[in-house]
Short mmCIF file of C-alpha atoms and ligand atoms in Angstrom, two decimals:
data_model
loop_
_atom_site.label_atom_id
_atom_site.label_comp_id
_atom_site.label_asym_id
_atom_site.label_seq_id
_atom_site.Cartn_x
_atom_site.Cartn_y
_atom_site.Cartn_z
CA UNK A 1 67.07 78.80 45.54
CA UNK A 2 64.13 77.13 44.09
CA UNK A 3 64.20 73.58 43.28
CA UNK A 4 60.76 71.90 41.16
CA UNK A 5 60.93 68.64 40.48
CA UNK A 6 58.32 65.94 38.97
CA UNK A 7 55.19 67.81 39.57
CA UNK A 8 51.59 67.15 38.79
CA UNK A 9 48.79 69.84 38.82
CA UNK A 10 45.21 69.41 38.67
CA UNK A 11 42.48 71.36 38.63
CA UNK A 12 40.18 69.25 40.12
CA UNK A 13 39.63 66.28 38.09
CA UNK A 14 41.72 68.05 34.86
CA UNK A 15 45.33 67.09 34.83
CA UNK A 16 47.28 70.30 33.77
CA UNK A 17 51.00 69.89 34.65
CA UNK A 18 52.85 66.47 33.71
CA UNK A 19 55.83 66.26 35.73
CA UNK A 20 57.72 69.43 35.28
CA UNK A 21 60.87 70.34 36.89
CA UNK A 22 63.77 73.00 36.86
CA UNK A 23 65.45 75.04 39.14
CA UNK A 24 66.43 78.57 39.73
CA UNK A 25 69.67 79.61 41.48
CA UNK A 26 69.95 82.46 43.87
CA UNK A 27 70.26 86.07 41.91
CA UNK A 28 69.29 84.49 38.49
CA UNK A 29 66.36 85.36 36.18
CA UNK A 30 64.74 82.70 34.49
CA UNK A 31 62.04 82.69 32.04
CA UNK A 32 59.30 80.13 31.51
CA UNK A 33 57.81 80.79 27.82
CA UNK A 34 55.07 78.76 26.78
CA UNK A 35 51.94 79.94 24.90
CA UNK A 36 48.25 80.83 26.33
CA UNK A 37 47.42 77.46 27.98
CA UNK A 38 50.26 75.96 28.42
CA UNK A 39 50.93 75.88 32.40
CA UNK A 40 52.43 78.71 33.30
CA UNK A 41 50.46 80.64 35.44
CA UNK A 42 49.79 76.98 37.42
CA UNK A 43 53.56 76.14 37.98
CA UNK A 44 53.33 79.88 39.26
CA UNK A 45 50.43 78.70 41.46
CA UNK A 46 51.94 75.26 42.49
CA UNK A 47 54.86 77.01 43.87
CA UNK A 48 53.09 79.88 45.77
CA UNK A 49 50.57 77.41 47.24
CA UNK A 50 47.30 78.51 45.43
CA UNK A 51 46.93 75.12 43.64
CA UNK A 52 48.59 72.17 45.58
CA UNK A 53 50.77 69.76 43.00
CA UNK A 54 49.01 66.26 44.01
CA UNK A 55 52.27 64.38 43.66
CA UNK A 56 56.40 65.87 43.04
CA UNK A 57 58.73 68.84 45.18
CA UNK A 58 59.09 72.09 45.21
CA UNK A 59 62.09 73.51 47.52
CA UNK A 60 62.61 76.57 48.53
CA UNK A 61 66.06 77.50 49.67
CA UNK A 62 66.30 73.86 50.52
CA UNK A 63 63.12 73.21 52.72
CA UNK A 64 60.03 71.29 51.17
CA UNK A 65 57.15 74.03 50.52
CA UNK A 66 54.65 71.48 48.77
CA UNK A 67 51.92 71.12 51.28
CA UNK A 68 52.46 74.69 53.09
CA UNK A 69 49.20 77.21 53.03
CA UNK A 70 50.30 79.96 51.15
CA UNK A 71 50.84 83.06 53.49
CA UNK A 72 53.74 80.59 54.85
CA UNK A 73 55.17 80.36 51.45
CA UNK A 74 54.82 84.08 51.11
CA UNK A 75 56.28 84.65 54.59
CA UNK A 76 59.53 82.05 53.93
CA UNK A 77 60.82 84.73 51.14
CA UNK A 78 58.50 84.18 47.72
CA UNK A 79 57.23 87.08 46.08
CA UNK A 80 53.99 86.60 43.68
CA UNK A 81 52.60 89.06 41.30
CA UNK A 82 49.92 87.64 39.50
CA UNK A 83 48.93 88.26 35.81
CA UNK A 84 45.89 90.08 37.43
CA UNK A 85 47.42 93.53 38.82
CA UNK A 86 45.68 93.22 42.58
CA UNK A 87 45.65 96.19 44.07
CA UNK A 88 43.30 98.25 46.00
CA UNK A 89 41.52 100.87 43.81
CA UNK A 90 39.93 102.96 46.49
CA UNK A 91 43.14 103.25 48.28
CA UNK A 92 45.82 105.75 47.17
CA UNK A 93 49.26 104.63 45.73
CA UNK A 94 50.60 105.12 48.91
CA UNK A 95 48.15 103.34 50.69
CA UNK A 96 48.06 100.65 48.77
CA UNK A 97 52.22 100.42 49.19
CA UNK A 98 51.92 100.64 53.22
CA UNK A 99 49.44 98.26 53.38
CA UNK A 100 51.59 95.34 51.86
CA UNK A 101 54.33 95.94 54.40
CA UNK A 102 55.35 92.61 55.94
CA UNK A 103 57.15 92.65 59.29
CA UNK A 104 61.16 91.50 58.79
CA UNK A 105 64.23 91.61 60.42
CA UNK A 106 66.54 93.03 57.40
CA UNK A 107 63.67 94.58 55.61
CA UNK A 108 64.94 96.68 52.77
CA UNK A 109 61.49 97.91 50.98
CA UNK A 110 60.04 100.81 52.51
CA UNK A 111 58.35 104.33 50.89
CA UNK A 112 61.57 105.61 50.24
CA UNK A 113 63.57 102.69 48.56
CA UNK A 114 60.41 101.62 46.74
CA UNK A 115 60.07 105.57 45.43
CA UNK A 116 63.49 105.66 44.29
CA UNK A 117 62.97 102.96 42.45
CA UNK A 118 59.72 103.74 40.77
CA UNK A 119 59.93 107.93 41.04
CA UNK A 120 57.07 107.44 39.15
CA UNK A 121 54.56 106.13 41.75
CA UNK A 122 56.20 109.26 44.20
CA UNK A 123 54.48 111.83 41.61
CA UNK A 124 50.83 109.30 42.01
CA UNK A 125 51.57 108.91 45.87
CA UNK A 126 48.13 110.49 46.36
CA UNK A 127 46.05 108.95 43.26
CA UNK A 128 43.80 106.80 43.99
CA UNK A 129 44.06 102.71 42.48
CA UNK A 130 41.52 103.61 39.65
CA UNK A 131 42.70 106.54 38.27
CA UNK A 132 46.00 104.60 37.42
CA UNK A 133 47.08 103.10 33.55
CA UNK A 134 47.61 99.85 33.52
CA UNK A 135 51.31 100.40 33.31
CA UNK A 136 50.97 102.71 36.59
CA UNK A 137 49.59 99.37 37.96
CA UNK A 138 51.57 97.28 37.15
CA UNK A 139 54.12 99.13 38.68
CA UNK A 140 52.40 99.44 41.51
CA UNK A 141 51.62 95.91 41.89
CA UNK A 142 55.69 94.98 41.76
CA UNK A 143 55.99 97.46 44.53
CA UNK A 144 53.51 96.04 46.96
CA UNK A 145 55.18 92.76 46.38
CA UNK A 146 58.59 94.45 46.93
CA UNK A 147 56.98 95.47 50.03
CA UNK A 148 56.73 91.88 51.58
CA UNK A 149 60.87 91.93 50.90
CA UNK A 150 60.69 88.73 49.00
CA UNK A 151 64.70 86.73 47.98
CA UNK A 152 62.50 85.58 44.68
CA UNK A 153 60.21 87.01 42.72
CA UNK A 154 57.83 85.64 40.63
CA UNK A 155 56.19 87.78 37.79
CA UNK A 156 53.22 86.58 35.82
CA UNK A 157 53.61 88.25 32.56
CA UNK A 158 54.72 91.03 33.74
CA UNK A 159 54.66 93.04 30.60
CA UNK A 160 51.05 91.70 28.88
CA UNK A 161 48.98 94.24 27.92
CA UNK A 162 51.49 97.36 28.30
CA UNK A 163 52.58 99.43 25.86
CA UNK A 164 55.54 99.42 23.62
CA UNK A 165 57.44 102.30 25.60
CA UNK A 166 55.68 100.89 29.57
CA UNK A 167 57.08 97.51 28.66
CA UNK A 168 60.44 99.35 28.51
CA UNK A 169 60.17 101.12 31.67
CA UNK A 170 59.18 98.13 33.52
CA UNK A 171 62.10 95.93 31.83
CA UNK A 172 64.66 98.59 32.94
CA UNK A 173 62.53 98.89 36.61
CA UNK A 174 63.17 94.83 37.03
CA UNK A 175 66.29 94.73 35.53
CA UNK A 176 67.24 97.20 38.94
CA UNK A 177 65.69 94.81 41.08
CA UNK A 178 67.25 91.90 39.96
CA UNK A 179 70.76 94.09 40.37
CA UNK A 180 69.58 94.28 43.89
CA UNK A 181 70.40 90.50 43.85
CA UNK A 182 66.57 89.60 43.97
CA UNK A 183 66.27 86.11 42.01
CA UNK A 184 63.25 85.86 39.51
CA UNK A 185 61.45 83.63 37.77
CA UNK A 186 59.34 85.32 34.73
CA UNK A 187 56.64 83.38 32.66
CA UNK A 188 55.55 84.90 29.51
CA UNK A 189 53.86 83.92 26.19
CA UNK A 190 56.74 85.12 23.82
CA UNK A 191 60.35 85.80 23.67
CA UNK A 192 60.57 89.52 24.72
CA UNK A 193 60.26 91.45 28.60
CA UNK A 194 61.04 87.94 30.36
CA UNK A 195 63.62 86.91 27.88
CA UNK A 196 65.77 90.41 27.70
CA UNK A 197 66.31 89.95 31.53
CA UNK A 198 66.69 86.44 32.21
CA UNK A 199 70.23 84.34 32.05
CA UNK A 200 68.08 81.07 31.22
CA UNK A 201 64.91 79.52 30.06
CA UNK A 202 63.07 77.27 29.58
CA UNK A 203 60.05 76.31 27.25
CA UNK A 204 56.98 74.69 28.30
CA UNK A 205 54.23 73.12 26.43
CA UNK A 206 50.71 71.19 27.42
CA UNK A 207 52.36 71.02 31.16
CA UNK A 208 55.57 69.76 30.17
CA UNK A 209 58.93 71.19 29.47
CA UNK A 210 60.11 71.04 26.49
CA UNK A 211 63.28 73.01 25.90
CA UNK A 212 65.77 74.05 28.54
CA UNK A 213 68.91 76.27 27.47
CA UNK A 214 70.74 79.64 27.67
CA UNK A 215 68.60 83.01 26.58
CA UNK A 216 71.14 82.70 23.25
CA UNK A 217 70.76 79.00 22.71
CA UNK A 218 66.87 79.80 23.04
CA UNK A 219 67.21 82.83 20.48
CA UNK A 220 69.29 80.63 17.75
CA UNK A 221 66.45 78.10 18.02
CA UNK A 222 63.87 79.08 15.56
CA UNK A 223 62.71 75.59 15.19
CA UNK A 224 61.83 76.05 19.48
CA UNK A 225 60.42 79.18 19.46
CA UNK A 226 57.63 78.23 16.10
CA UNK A 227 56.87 74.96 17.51
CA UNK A 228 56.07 76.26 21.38
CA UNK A 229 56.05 80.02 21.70
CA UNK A 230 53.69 82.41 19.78
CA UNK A 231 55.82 83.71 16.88
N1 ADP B 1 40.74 77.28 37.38
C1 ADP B 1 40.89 76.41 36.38
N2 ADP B 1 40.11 75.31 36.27
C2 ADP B 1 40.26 74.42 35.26
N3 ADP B 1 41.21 74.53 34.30
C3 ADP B 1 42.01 75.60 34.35
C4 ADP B 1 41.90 76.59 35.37
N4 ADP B 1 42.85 77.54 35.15
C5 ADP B 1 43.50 77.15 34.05
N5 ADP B 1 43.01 75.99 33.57
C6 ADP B 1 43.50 75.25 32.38
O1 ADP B 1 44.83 74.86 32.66
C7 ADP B 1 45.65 74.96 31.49
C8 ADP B 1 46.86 75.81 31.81
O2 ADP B 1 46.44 77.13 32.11
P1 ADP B 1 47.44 78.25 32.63
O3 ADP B 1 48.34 77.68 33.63
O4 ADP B 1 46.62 79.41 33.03
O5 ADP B 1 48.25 78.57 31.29
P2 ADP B 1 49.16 79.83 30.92
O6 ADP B 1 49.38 80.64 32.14
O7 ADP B 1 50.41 79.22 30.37
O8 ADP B 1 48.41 80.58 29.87
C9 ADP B 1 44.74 75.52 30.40
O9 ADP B 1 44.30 74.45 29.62
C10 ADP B 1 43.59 76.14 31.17
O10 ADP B 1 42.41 76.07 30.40
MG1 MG B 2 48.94 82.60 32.52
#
């Protein structure tokens, strides 16, 4: 489904990503771990478009994306939810779900799917974006991305900054959506949310990759996970 291979990132004159590549099939999750810093939230933003790779691929379901503004990235199937929970806050919950609706052909996400999936946001329908907890948010923010009825999803750190018991929820909430045979591709700073859900990983470090393996393999590997990840 997704195919990165040899990319460089810059930030204008500040070389961030050194050739990374990996892949994720259709209807797996995959984790990129890596700590603060190390590229994650870029590779996010090479592949949706935000920050252009100067030089490498990216293909999506098989067609070149590198290059392509990013509403066309968005539009070919590619689901983003940044690390930065964008929603609208004067605009209820409901609102702010209707308002990310995408026109499709075989568009499964509408008020009721996305309600029976987070009954939660049902019982806020008429709350406005402010009055929410940052869980609530987050939640919300998945939803409005659901909305755009993407084949793969990719969630910045999807559980930073929640609680103990919301980072439950929401592992449970994704772990339904990726039944629904949505691929995803989850970047976080530890092993934990992204790791419970995904089939594979892989480790990155100062914009390269430095470990690829199974979630077990990755586990096992202590030597890994205190040399890259935040343990
Ligand atoms: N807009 C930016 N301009 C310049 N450097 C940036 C910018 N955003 C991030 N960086 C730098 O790029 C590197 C990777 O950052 P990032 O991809 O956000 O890491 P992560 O998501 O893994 O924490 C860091 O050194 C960071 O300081
Ligand atoms: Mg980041």
């Amino acid at each position: 489904m997704l195919e990165v291979n040899e990319i460089h990132t810059y930030y204008g004159t500040s070389h961030i990503l050194f050739g990374i590549s990996f892949n994720v099939k259709a209807g797996e999750a995959v984790c990129l771990l890596g700590r603060n810093g190390a590229g994650k939230t870029t590779t996010f933003r090479s592949i949706i478009g935000l920050t252009s790779p100067k030089s490498g691929s990216i293909k999506f379901q098989g067609t070149e994306i590198i290059g392509k503004p990013s509403y066309r990235i968005a539009k070919m199937g590619i689901g983003y939810v940044p690390d930065t929970r964008r929603i609208f806050p004067d605009l209820t919950v409901r609102q702010n779900i209707l308002v990310a609706r995408r026109e499709k052909e075989k568009a499964v996400w509408n008020l009721e799917t996305i309600y029976s999936l987070f009954p939660k946001l049902k019982e806020l329908e008429t709350h406005m974006g402010t009055q929410l907890s940052g869980g609530e948010q987050q939640m919300l923010t998945v939803a409005r991305t659901l909305m755009t009825n993407p084949e793969l999803l990719l969630l910045d750190e999807p559980g930073e900054g929640l609680a103990p018991l919301v980072i439950q929820a929401m592992k449970e909430q994704l772990g339904e959506i990726k039944k629904l045979g949505i691929t995803m591709l989850i970047c976080e700073h530890n092993v934990g949310l992204a790791t419970a859900l995904s089939d594979r990983g892989y480790v990155i470090d100062k914009g390269t990759i430095r470990y690829q393996g199974t979630i077990e393999e990755l586990q096992r590997n202590e030597e890994v996970r205190k040399k890259y990840l935040m343990v």
